[in-house]
């Protein structure tokens, strides 16, 4: 599962602008895209979104996605305490 920066921010108890600012401060983002995918590719990725515009032809945009493994990693990078994972009720005998 992947999350947008807005979804990730909500999960971490931040707003999207706060998350982006903190990620830029730590050198994790350049603009709104990952600064170093060789280093952080296990946790972040770039999503390409092409679409066709009648006037301008093919248009392209890119956005950052946070992989499932990136949530806890990002919290550690930004010094955010995540709540403990809830116990799985199915584990009870």
PDB file of N, CA and C in Angstrom:
ATOM      1  N   UNK A   1       0.842  -1.188   0.000  1.00  0.00           N
ATOM      2  CA  UNK A   1       0.000   0.000   0.000  1.00  0.00           C
ATOM      3  C   UNK A   1       0.883   1.246   0.000  1.00  0.00           C
ATOM      4  N   UNK A   2       0.493   2.206  -0.793  1.00  0.00           N
ATOM      5  CA  UNK A   2       1.219   3.468  -0.846  1.00  0.00           C
ATOM      6  C   UNK A   2       0.285   4.596  -0.430  1.00  0.00           C
ATOM      7  N   UNK A   3       0.889   5.636   0.120  1.00  0.00           N
ATOM      8  CA  UNK A   3       0.109   6.797   0.558  1.00  0.00           C
ATOM      9  C   UNK A   3       0.644   8.052  -0.117  1.00  0.00           C
ATOM     10  N   UNK A   4      -0.253   9.009  -0.326  1.00  0.00           N
ATOM     11  CA  UNK A   4       0.166  10.327  -0.792  1.00  0.00           C
ATOM     12  C   UNK A   4       0.820  11.047   0.388  1.00  0.00           C
ATOM     13  N   UNK A   5       1.436  12.177   0.120  1.00  0.00           N
ATOM     14  CA  UNK A   5       2.012  12.951   1.216  1.00  0.00           C
ATOM     15  C   UNK A   5       0.922  13.455   2.154  1.00  0.00           C
ATOM     16  N   UNK A   6      -0.245  13.794   1.620  1.00  0.00           N
ATOM     17  CA  UNK A   6      -1.350  14.262   2.468  1.00  0.00           C
ATOM     18  C   UNK A   6      -1.821  13.134   3.398  1.00  0.00           C
ATOM     19  N   UNK A   7      -1.974  11.930   2.864  1.00  0.00           N
ATOM     20  CA  UNK A   7      -2.397  10.793   3.681  1.00  0.00           C
ATOM     21  C   UNK A   7      -1.340  10.454   4.729  1.00  0.00           C
ATOM     22  N   UNK A   8      -0.076  10.509   4.329  1.00  0.00           N
ATOM     23  CA  UNK A   8       1.016  10.224   5.255  1.00  0.00           C
ATOM     24  C   UNK A   8       1.054  11.259   6.367  1.00  0.00           C
ATOM     25  N   UNK A   9       0.872  12.530   6.017  1.00  0.00           N
ATOM     26  CA  UNK A   9       0.872  13.600   7.015  1.00  0.00           C
ATOM     27  C   UNK A   9      -0.214  13.357   8.055  1.00  0.00           C
ATOM     28  N   UNK A  10      -1.411  13.015   7.604  1.00  0.00           N
ATOM     29  CA  UNK A  10      -2.515  12.737   8.526  1.00  0.00           C
ATOM     30  C   UNK A  10      -2.149  11.581   9.453  1.00  0.00           C
ATOM     31  N   UNK A  11      -1.559  10.543   8.891  1.00  0.00           N
ATOM     32  CA  UNK A  11      -1.158   9.372   9.678  1.00  0.00           C
ATOM     33  C   UNK A  11      -0.124   9.747  10.748  1.00  0.00           C
ATOM     34  N   UNK A  12       0.741  10.717  10.422  1.00  0.00           N
ATOM     35  CA  UNK A  12       1.795  11.138  11.349  1.00  0.00           C
ATOM     36  C   UNK A  12       1.360  12.292  12.255  1.00  0.00           C
ATOM     37  N   UNK A  13       0.122  12.746  12.112  1.00  0.00           N
ATOM     38  CA  UNK A  13      -0.375  13.828  12.964  1.00  0.00           C
ATOM     39  C   UNK A  13       0.099  15.206  12.538  1.00  0.00           C
ATOM     40  N   UNK A  14       0.384  15.374  11.249  1.00  0.00           N
ATOM     41  CA  UNK A  14       0.843  16.651  10.709  1.00  0.00           C
ATOM     42  C   UNK A  14      -0.086  17.091   9.586  1.00  0.00           C
ATOM     43  N   UNK A  15       0.097  18.333   9.134  1.00  0.00           N
ATOM     44  CA  UNK A  15      -0.555  18.765   7.902  1.00  0.00           C
ATOM     45  C   UNK A  15       0.400  18.463   6.756  1.00  0.00           C
ATOM     46  N   UNK A  16      -0.109  18.459   5.536  1.00  0.00           N
ATOM     47  CA  UNK A  16       0.749  18.199   4.386  1.00  0.00           C
ATOM     48  C   UNK A  16       1.889  19.227   4.302  1.00  0.00           C
ATOM     49  N   UNK A  17       1.604  20.545   4.437  1.00  0.00           N
ATOM     50  CA  UNK A  17       2.702  21.515   4.382  1.00  0.00           C
ATOM     51  C   UNK A  17       3.752  21.299   5.485  1.00  0.00           C
ATOM     52  N   UNK A  18       3.305  20.917   6.687  1.00  0.00           N
ATOM     53  CA  UNK A  18       4.263  20.654   7.768  1.00  0.00           C
ATOM     54  C   UNK A  18       5.157  19.460   7.416  1.00  0.00           C
ATOM     55  N   UNK A  19       4.553  18.392   6.882  1.00  0.00           N
ATOM     56  CA  UNK A  19       5.319  17.209   6.502  1.00  0.00           C
ATOM     57  C   UNK A  19       6.343  17.549   5.428  1.00  0.00           C
ATOM     58  N   UNK A  20       5.918  18.267   4.405  1.00  0.00           N
ATOM     59  CA  UNK A  20       6.822  18.635   3.318  1.00  0.00           C
ATOM     60  C   UNK A  20       7.963  19.498   3.840  1.00  0.00           C
ATOM     61  N   UNK A  21       7.661  20.471   4.690  1.00  0.00           N
ATOM     62  CA  UNK A  21       8.707  21.340   5.243  1.00  0.00           C
ATOM     63  C   UNK A  21       9.722  20.532   6.051  1.00  0.00           C
ATOM     64  N   UNK A  22       9.244  19.617   6.864  1.00  0.00           N
ATOM     65  CA  UNK A  22      10.152  18.817   7.694  1.00  0.00           C
ATOM     66  C   UNK A  22      10.977  17.861   6.839  1.00  0.00           C
ATOM     67  N   UNK A  23      10.367  17.298   5.793  1.00  0.00           N
ATOM     68  CA  UNK A  23      11.107  16.406   4.904  1.00  0.00           C
ATOM     69  C   UNK A  23      12.180  17.173   4.137  1.00  0.00           C
ATOM     70  N   UNK A  24      11.880  18.411   3.739  1.00  0.00           N
ATOM     71  CA  UNK A  24      12.883  19.234   3.049  1.00  0.00           C
ATOM     72  C   UNK A  24      14.034  19.580   3.996  1.00  0.00           C
ATOM     73  N   UNK A  25      13.708  19.921   5.243  1.00  0.00           N
ATOM     74  CA  UNK A  25      14.744  20.252   6.234  1.00  0.00           C
ATOM     75  C   UNK A  25      15.716  19.093   6.427  1.00  0.00           C
ATOM     76  N   UNK A  26      15.196  17.870   6.388  1.00  0.00           N
ATOM     77  CA  UNK A  26      16.035  16.678   6.590  1.00  0.00           C
ATOM     78  C   UNK A  26      16.696  16.210   5.296  1.00  0.00           C
ATOM     79  N   UNK A  27      16.429  16.907   4.178  1.00  0.00           N
ATOM     80  CA  UNK A  27      17.038  16.533   2.909  1.00  0.00           C
ATOM     81  C   UNK A  27      16.382  15.335   2.247  1.00  0.00           C
ATOM     82  N   UNK A  28      15.143  15.032   2.627  1.00  0.00           N
ATOM     83  CA  UNK A  28      14.435  13.897   2.041  1.00  0.00           C
ATOM     84  C   UNK A  28      13.678  14.279   0.775  1.00  0.00           C
ATOM     85  N   UNK A  29      13.325  15.557   0.657  1.00  0.00           N
ATOM     86  CA  UNK A  29      12.634  16.050  -0.530  1.00  0.00           C
ATOM     87  C   UNK A  29      13.427  17.178  -1.159  1.00  0.00           C
ATOM     88  N   UNK A  30      13.376  17.218  -2.485  1.00  0.00           N
ATOM     89  CA  UNK A  30      13.885  18.355  -3.245  1.00  0.00           C
ATOM     90  C   UNK A  30      12.685  18.846  -4.040  1.00  0.00           C
ATOM     91  N   UNK A  31      12.182  20.021  -3.692  1.00  0.00           N
ATOM     92  CA  UNK A  31      10.875  20.415  -4.206  1.00  0.00           C
ATOM     93  C   UNK A  31       9.853  19.550  -3.489  1.00  0.00           C
ATOM     94  N   UNK A  32       9.028  18.858  -4.262  1.00  0.00           N
ATOM     95  CA  UNK A  32       8.072  17.932  -3.660  1.00  0.00           C
ATOM     96  C   UNK A  32       8.369  16.484  -4.054  1.00  0.00           C
ATOM     97  N   UNK A  33       9.549  16.239  -4.611  1.00  0.00           N
ATOM     98  CA  UNK A  33       9.931  14.897  -5.035  1.00  0.00           C
ATOM     99  C   UNK A  33      11.092  14.392  -4.178  1.00  0.00           C
ATOM    100  N   UNK A  34      11.235  13.063  -4.066  1.00  0.00           N
ATOM    101  CA  UNK A  34      12.335  12.515  -3.268  1.00  0.00           C
ATOM    102  C   UNK A  34      13.688  13.056  -3.727  1.00  0.00           C
ATOM    103  N   UNK A  35      14.517  13.437  -2.776  1.00  0.00           N
ATOM    104  CA  UNK A  35      15.821  14.017  -3.095  1.00  0.00           C
ATOM    105  C   UNK A  35      16.805  12.963  -3.589  1.00  0.00           C
ATOM    106  N   UNK A  36      16.705  11.743  -3.090  1.00  0.00           N
ATOM    107  CA  UNK A  36      17.690  10.705  -3.433  1.00  0.00           C
ATOM    108  C   UNK A  36      17.018   9.331  -3.435  1.00  0.00           C
ATOM    109  N   UNK A  37      16.551   8.906  -4.602  1.00  0.00           N
ATOM    110  CA  UNK A  37      15.868   7.607  -4.674  1.00  0.00           C
ATOM    111  C   UNK A  37      16.816   6.430  -4.498  1.00  0.00           C
ATOM    112  N   UNK A  38      18.101   6.620  -4.792  1.00  0.00           N
ATOM    113  CA  UNK A  38      19.061   5.532  -4.542  1.00  0.00           C
ATOM    114  C   UNK A  38      19.128   5.242  -3.051  1.00  0.00           C
ATOM    115  N   UNK A  39      19.098   6.280  -2.258  1.00  0.00           N
ATOM    116  CA  UNK A  39      19.168   6.142  -0.806  1.00  0.00           C
ATOM    117  C   UNK A  39      17.810   5.760  -0.210  1.00  0.00           C
ATOM    118  N   UNK A  40      16.738   6.389  -0.685  1.00  0.00           N
ATOM    119  CA  UNK A  40      15.424   6.270  -0.038  1.00  0.00           C
ATOM    120  C   UNK A  40      14.393   5.486  -0.852  1.00  0.00           C
ATOM    121  N   UNK A  41      14.822   4.842  -1.920  1.00  0.00           N
ATOM    122  CA  UNK A  41      13.900   4.146  -2.812  1.00  0.00           C
ATOM    123  C   UNK A  41      13.125   3.013  -2.169  1.00  0.00           C
ATOM    124  N   UNK A  42      13.613   2.496  -1.071  1.00  0.00           N
ATOM    125  CA  UNK A  42      12.901   1.436  -0.366  1.00  0.00           C
ATOM    126  C   UNK A  42      11.646   1.987   0.335  1.00  0.00           C
ATOM    127  N   UNK A  43      11.618   3.300   0.545  1.00  0.00           N
ATOM    128  CA  UNK A  43      10.557   3.926   1.334  1.00  0.00           C
ATOM    129  C   UNK A  43       9.693   4.907   0.545  1.00  0.00           C
ATOM    130  N   UNK A  44      10.277   5.533  -0.473  1.00  0.00           N
ATOM    131  CA  UNK A  44       9.584   6.548  -1.262  1.00  0.00           C
ATOM    132  C   UNK A  44       9.665   6.201  -2.738  1.00  0.00           C
ATOM    133  N   UNK A  45       8.707   6.684  -3.508  1.00  0.00           N
ATOM    134  CA  UNK A  45       8.790   6.530  -4.961  1.00  0.00           C
ATOM    135  C   UNK A  45       8.138   7.718  -5.641  1.00  0.00           C
ATOM    136  N   UNK A  46       8.422   7.882  -6.916  1.00  0.00           N
ATOM    137  CA  UNK A  46       7.817   8.936  -7.717  1.00  0.00           C
ATOM    138  C   UNK A  46       6.725   8.311  -8.565  1.00  0.00           C
ATOM    139  N   UNK A  47       5.529   8.881  -8.483  1.00  0.00           N
ATOM    140  CA  UNK A  47       4.417   8.422  -9.310  1.00  0.00           C
ATOM    141  C   UNK A  47       4.290   9.366 -10.492  1.00  0.00           C
ATOM    142  N   UNK A  48       4.359   8.814 -11.705  1.00  0.00           N
ATOM    143  CA  UNK A  48       4.160   9.587 -12.928  1.00  0.00           C
ATOM    144  C   UNK A  48       2.685   9.537 -13.302  1.00  0.00           C
ATOM    145  N   UNK A  49       2.117  10.691 -13.639  1.00  0.00           N
ATOM    146  CA  UNK A  49       0.701  10.764 -13.994  1.00  0.00           C
ATOM    147  C   UNK A  49       0.527  11.542 -15.302  1.00  0.00           C
ATOM    148  N   UNK A  50       0.529  10.828 -16.421  1.00  0.00           N
ATOM    149  CA  UNK A  50       0.310  11.516 -17.700  1.00  0.00           C
ATOM    150  C   UNK A  50      -1.183  11.688 -17.982  1.00  0.00           C
ATOM    151  N   UNK A  51      -1.548  12.735 -18.678  1.00  0.00           N
ATOM    152  CA  UNK A  51      -2.918  12.939 -19.127  1.00  0.00           C
ATOM    153  C   UNK A  51      -2.885  13.759 -20.399  1.00  0.00           C
ATOM    154  N   UNK A  52      -3.964  13.704 -21.153  1.00  0.00           N
ATOM    155  CA  UNK A  52      -4.044  14.420 -22.426  1.00  0.00           C
ATOM    156  C   UNK A  52      -4.893  15.668 -22.275  1.00  0.00           C
ATOM    157  N   UNK A  53      -4.364  16.789 -22.747  1.00  0.00           N
ATOM    158  CA  UNK A  53      -5.076  18.053 -22.752  1.00  0.00           C
ATOM    159  C   UNK A  53      -5.361  18.422 -24.203  1.00  0.00           C
ATOM    160  N   UNK A  54      -6.621  18.773 -24.503  1.00  0.00           N
ATOM    161  CA  UNK A  54      -7.008  19.091 -25.885  1.00  0.00           C
ATOM    162  C   UNK A  54      -6.159  20.213 -26.486  1.00  0.00           C
ATOM    163  N   UNK A  55      -5.833  21.204 -25.696  1.00  0.00           N
ATOM    164  CA  UNK A  55      -5.097  22.370 -26.205  1.00  0.00           C
ATOM    165  C   UNK A  55      -3.586  22.132 -26.251  1.00  0.00           C
ATOM    166  N   UNK A  56      -3.034  21.472 -25.217  1.00  0.00           N
ATOM    167  CA  UNK A  56      -1.583  21.367 -25.090  1.00  0.00           C
ATOM    168  C   UNK A  56      -1.022  19.977 -25.345  1.00  0.00           C
ATOM    169  N   UNK A  57      -1.880  19.004 -25.613  1.00  0.00           N
ATOM    170  CA  UNK A  57      -1.390  17.647 -25.878  1.00  0.00           C
ATOM    171  C   UNK A  57      -1.080  16.910 -24.583  1.00  0.00           C
ATOM    172  N   UNK A  58      -0.153  15.972 -24.657  1.00  0.00           N
ATOM    173  CA  UNK A  58       0.190  15.166 -23.476  1.00  0.00           C
ATOM    174  C   UNK A  58       0.834  16.043 -22.406  1.00  0.00           C
ATOM    175  N   UNK A  59       0.347  15.881 -21.195  1.00  0.00           N
ATOM    176  CA  UNK A  59       0.872  16.598 -20.042  1.00  0.00           C
ATOM    177  C   UNK A  59       1.345  15.555 -19.033  1.00  0.00           C
ATOM    178  N   UNK A  60       2.332  15.917 -18.258  1.00  0.00           N
ATOM    179  CA  UNK A  60       2.901  14.979 -17.296  1.00  0.00           C
ATOM    180  C   UNK A  60       3.068  15.651 -15.946  1.00  0.00           C
ATOM    181  N   UNK A  61       2.776  14.920 -14.898  1.00  0.00           N
ATOM    182  CA  UNK A  61       3.064  15.420 -13.563  1.00  0.00           C
ATOM    183  C   UNK A  61       3.668  14.279 -12.757  1.00  0.00           C
ATOM    184  N   UNK A  62       4.381  14.647 -11.726  1.00  0.00           N
ATOM    185  CA  UNK A  62       4.991  13.661 -10.836  1.00  0.00           C
ATOM    186  C   UNK A  62       4.643  14.011  -9.407  1.00  0.00           C
ATOM    187  N   UNK A  63       4.489  12.985  -8.580  1.00  0.00           N
ATOM    188  CA  UNK A  63       4.217  13.205  -7.168  1.00  0.00           C
ATOM    189  C   UNK A  63       4.927  12.134  -6.354  1.00  0.00           C
ATOM    190  N   UNK A  64       5.120  12.429  -5.097  1.00  0.00           N
ATOM    191  CA  UNK A  64       5.792  11.500  -4.193  1.00  0.00           C
ATOM    192  C   UNK A  64       4.778  10.586  -3.545  1.00  0.00           C
ATOM    193  N   UNK A  65       5.106   9.317  -3.479  1.00  0.00           N
ATOM    194  CA  UNK A  65       4.301   8.334  -2.755  1.00  0.00           C
ATOM    195  C   UNK A  65       5.169   7.720  -1.669  1.00  0.00           C
ATOM    196  N   UNK A  66       4.571   7.458  -0.519  1.00  0.00           N
ATOM    197  CA  UNK A  66       5.267   6.839   0.605  1.00  0.00           C
ATOM    198  C   UNK A  66       4.830   5.383   0.662  1.00  0.00           C
ATOM    199  N   UNK A  67       5.787   4.482   0.554  1.00  0.00           N
ATOM    200  CA  UNK A  67       5.490   3.054   0.611  1.00  0.00           C
ATOM    201  C   UNK A  67       5.143   2.665   2.045  1.00  0.00           C
ATOM    202  N   UNK A  68       4.495   1.518   2.208  1.00  0.00           N
ATOM    203  CA  UNK A  68       4.100   1.064   3.542  1.00  0.00           C
ATOM    204  C   UNK A  68       5.305   1.025   4.481  1.00  0.00           C
ATOM    205  N   UNK A  69       6.439   0.523   3.984  1.00  0.00           N
ATOM    206  CA  UNK A  69       7.642   0.451   4.821  1.00  0.00           C
ATOM    207  C   UNK A  69       8.183   1.833   5.165  1.00  0.00           C
ATOM    208  N   UNK A  70       7.732   2.856   4.439  1.00  0.00           N
ATOM    209  CA  UNK A  70       8.237   4.195   4.651  1.00  0.00           C
ATOM    210  C   UNK A  70       7.586   4.954   5.794  1.00  0.00           C
ATOM    211  N   UNK A  71       6.444   4.482   6.275  1.00  0.00           N
ATOM    212  CA  UNK A  71       5.746   5.220   7.334  1.00  0.00           C
ATOM    213  C   UNK A  71       6.586   5.267   8.608  1.00  0.00           C
ATOM    214  N   UNK A  72       6.977   4.113   9.108  1.00  0.00           N
ATOM    215  CA  UNK A  72       7.779   4.064  10.338  1.00  0.00           C
ATOM    216  C   UNK A  72       9.152   4.704  10.101  1.00  0.00           C
ATOM    217  N   UNK A  73       9.753   4.457   8.947  1.00  0.00           N
ATOM    218  CA  UNK A  73      11.051   5.046   8.602  1.00  0.00           C
ATOM    219  C   UNK A  73      10.962   6.564   8.609  1.00  0.00           C
ATOM    220  N   UNK A  74       9.894   7.096   8.004  1.00  0.00           N
ATOM    221  CA  UNK A  74       9.723   8.546   7.947  1.00  0.00           C
ATOM    222  C   UNK A  74       9.520   9.123   9.340  1.00  0.00           C
ATOM    223  N   UNK A  75       8.759   8.442  10.164  1.00  0.00           N
ATOM    224  CA  UNK A  75       8.558   8.896  11.546  1.00  0.00           C
ATOM    225  C   UNK A  75       9.898   8.961  12.276  1.00  0.00           C
ATOM    226  N   UNK A  76      10.757   7.960  12.058  1.00  0.00           N
ATOM    227  CA  UNK A  76      12.079   7.966  12.697  1.00  0.00           C
ATOM    228  C   UNK A  76      12.940   9.104  12.160  1.00  0.00           C
ATOM    229  N   UNK A  77      12.906   9.336  10.847  1.00  0.00           N
ATOM    230  CA  UNK A  77      13.700  10.397  10.243  1.00  0.00           C
ATOM    231  C   UNK A  77      13.293  11.777  10.770  1.00  0.00           C
ATOM    232  N   UNK A  78      12.004  11.937  11.046  1.00  0.00           N
ATOM    233  CA  UNK A  78      11.473  13.242  11.466  1.00  0.00           C
ATOM    234  C   UNK A  78      11.269  13.344  12.971  1.00  0.00           C
ATOM    235  N   UNK A  79      11.738  12.353  13.717  1.00  0.00           N
ATOM    236  CA  UNK A  79      11.605  12.338  15.176  1.00  0.00           C
ATOM    237  C   UNK A  79      10.151  12.467  15.631  1.00  0.00           C
ATOM    238  N   UNK A  80       9.293  11.669  15.036  1.00  0.00           N
ATOM    239  CA  UNK A  80       7.870  11.644  15.391  1.00  0.00           C
ATOM    240  C   UNK A  80       7.590  10.311  16.074  1.00  0.00           C
ATOM    241  N   UNK A  81       6.947  10.367  17.232  1.00  0.00           N
ATOM    242  CA  UNK A  81       6.563   9.140  17.937  1.00  0.00           C
ATOM    243  C   UNK A  81       5.248   8.638  17.375  1.00  0.00           C
ATOM    244  N   UNK A  82       5.299   7.458  16.789  1.00  0.00           N
ATOM    245  CA  UNK A  82       4.073   6.837  16.292  1.00  0.00           C
ATOM    246  C   UNK A  82       3.399   6.088  17.428  1.00  0.00           C
ATOM    247  N   UNK A  83       2.082   6.068  17.440  1.00  0.00           N
ATOM    248  CA  UNK A  83       1.405   5.254  18.459  1.00  0.00           C
ATOM    249  C   UNK A  83       1.734   3.780  18.233  1.00  0.00           C
ATOM    250  N   UNK A  84       1.738   3.013  19.280  1.00  0.00           N
ATOM    251  CA  UNK A  84       2.019   1.586  19.164  1.00  0.00           C
ATOM    252  C   UNK A  84       0.960   0.941  18.285  1.00  0.00           C
ATOM    253  N   UNK A  85       1.378  -0.056  17.546  1.00  0.00           N
ATOM    254  CA  UNK A  85       0.427  -0.771  16.708  1.00  0.00           C
ATOM    255  C   UNK A  85      -0.566  -1.506  17.592  1.00  0.00           C
ATOM    256  N   UNK A  86      -1.841  -1.429  17.263  1.00  0.00           N
ATOM    257  CA  UNK A  86      -2.823  -2.129  18.098  1.00  0.00           C
ATOM    258  C   UNK A  86      -2.613  -3.637  18.011  1.00  0.00           C
ATOM    259  N   UNK A  87      -2.869  -4.301  19.116  1.00  0.00           N
ATOM    260  CA  UNK A  87      -2.730  -5.749  19.140  1.00  0.00           C
ATOM    261  C   UNK A  87      -3.789  -6.361  18.239  1.00  0.00           C
ATOM    262  N   UNK A  88      -3.420  -7.418  17.585  1.00  0.00           N
ATOM    263  CA  UNK A  88      -4.347  -8.113  16.712  1.00  0.00           C
ATOM    264  C   UNK A  88      -5.215  -9.022  17.553  1.00  0.00           C
ATOM    265  N   UNK A  89      -6.504  -8.773  17.545  1.00  0.00           N
ATOM    266  CA  UNK A  89      -7.403  -9.565  18.384  1.00  0.00           C
ATOM    267  C   UNK A  89      -7.460 -11.027  17.958  1.00  0.00           C
ATOM    268  N   UNK A  90      -7.051 -11.328  16.751  1.00  0.00           N
ATOM    269  CA  UNK A  90      -7.061 -12.716  16.291  1.00  0.00           C
ATOM    270  C   UNK A  90      -5.958 -13.540  16.940  1.00  0.00           C
ATOM    271  N   UNK A  91      -4.960 -12.866  17.565  1.00  0.00           N
ATOM    272  CA  UNK A  91      -3.860 -13.583  18.218  1.00  0.00           C
ATOM    273  C   UNK A  91      -4.280 -14.203  19.542  1.00  0.00           C
ATOM    274  N   UNK A  92      -5.437 -13.817  20.056  1.00  0.00           N
ATOM    275  CA  UNK A  92      -5.911 -14.322  21.343  1.00  0.00           C
ATOM    276  C   UNK A  92      -6.406 -15.757  21.159  1.00  0.00           C
ATOM    277  N   UNK A  93      -5.923 -16.660  22.040  1.00  0.00           N
ATOM    278  CA  UNK A  93      -6.304 -18.078  21.908  1.00  0.00           C
ATOM    279  C   UNK A  93      -7.668 -18.333  22.491  1.00  0.00           C
TER     280      UNK A  93
END
